[in-house]
Coordinates of C-alpha atoms in Angstrom, one line a residue:
I1 CA 0.3 0.1 -0.1
P2 CA 1.5 3.4 -0.7
A3 CA 2.0 5.9 1.7
V4 CA 0.6 8.2 0.0
L5 CA -3.1 7.4 -1.4
S6 CA -4.7 10.3 -3.1
I7 CA -5.4 13.9 -2.3
S8 CA -8.4 15.1 -2.8
D9 CA -11.2 17.7 -2.5
A10 CA -8.5 20.1 -3.1
G11 CA -10.4 23.5 -3.0
P12 CA -11.9 26.4 -3.2
N13 CA -9.7 25.9 -7.4
P14 CA -9.5 29.2 -7.7
F15 CA -8.5 29.8 -4.4
D16 CA -7.8 33.3 -2.8
N17 CA -6.2 33.6 0.4
A18 CA -6.4 29.5 1.8
F19 CA -7.7 26.6 0.1
N20 CA -8.1 23.0 2.1
T21 CA -7.7 19.7 0.7
T22 CA -7.6 16.2 2.3
V23 CA -4.9 13.5 2.2
T24 CA -6.2 9.7 1.7
L25 CA -2.9 8.1 4.3
G26 CA -2.2 4.4 3.4
T27 CA -0.4 4.2 6.9
P28 CA 0.6 6.6 10.0
G29 CA 3.4 9.7 9.2
A30 CA 5.4 12.6 8.9
V31 CA 4.4 14.4 5.1
T32 CA 5.6 18.1 4.2
I33 CA 2.9 20.2 1.9
Q34 CA 4.5 21.8 -0.6
L35 CA 3.3 25.0 -2.5
S36 CA 5.1 25.5 -6.7
D37 CA 5.0 27.5 -8.6
M38 CA 5.0 27.4 -12.2
S39 CA 9.3 28.1 -12.3
G40 CA 9.5 25.4 -10.0
R41 CA 10.5 28.5 -6.9
T42 CA 9.2 26.9 -3.6
V43 CA 6.5 29.3 -2.3
Y44 CA 5.2 27.6 0.5
S45 CA 7.1 24.6 2.7
R46 CA 5.6 23.0 6.3
S47 CA 5.7 19.5 6.9
E48 CA 2.8 18.0 9.6
E49 CA 2.1 14.9 11.4
C50 CA -1.3 12.7 9.9
V51 CA -2.9 9.6 10.8
E52 CA -4.1 6.6 8.3
G53 CA -6.5 7.4 6.5
S54 CA -8.2 10.8 5.5
N55 CA -6.0 14.1 6.6
K56 CA -7.8 17.7 6.2
L57 CA -4.9 19.9 5.4
Q58 CA -5.4 24.0 5.2
L59 CA -3.1 26.1 3.6
E60 CA -3.4 29.9 5.0
N61 CA -1.7 33.5 5.0
L62 CA -1.8 33.1 0.7
E63 CA -1.7 36.1 0.3
G64 CA 1.1 37.5 -0.6
L65 CA 2.1 34.8 -3.8
S66 CA 0.6 35.8 -7.8
P67 CA -2.5 35.7 -9.2
G68 CA -1.5 32.2 -11.5
T69 CA -0.9 28.1 -11.7
Y70 CA 0.9 26.7 -8.9
I71 CA 1.5 23.0 -7.6
L72 CA 0.5 21.2 -4.8
L73 CA 3.2 18.3 -3.2
I74 CA 2.3 15.8 -1.1
E75 CA 4.9 13.3 0.2
T76 CA 6.1 11.1 2.7
N77 CA 7.7 7.7 2.8
G78 CA 8.9 8.1 -0.2
S79 CA 5.6 8.5 -2.1
S80 CA 4.4 11.5 -3.7
A81 CA 0.5 13.9 -4.8
T82 CA 0.4 16.4 -7.0
R83 CA -2.3 18.6 -7.4
R84 CA -2.5 22.3 -10.1
M85 CA -4.3 25.4 -7.9
I86 CA -4.8 28.5 -9.3
K87 CA -4.6 31.3 -7.4
R88 CA -7.4 34.5 -8.1

């Protein structure tokens, strides 16, 4: 079973200053949450302990980001999942 099974319910998308997402893990552990711009520059990063199953995560205080497309990357135990997010 992969450590990261899915990212779901990422929204609102497009977002203004914050968005929520649900990450489903096959095993409990620390996840790294990154938001990168389209040039690959990390504009937001944090780590959080998550449980097996569904975990609701909130990314806040994103008002300083320029409007455009960003990639949400969730990594844990060598597995990763991505989602494209649009900042209004």
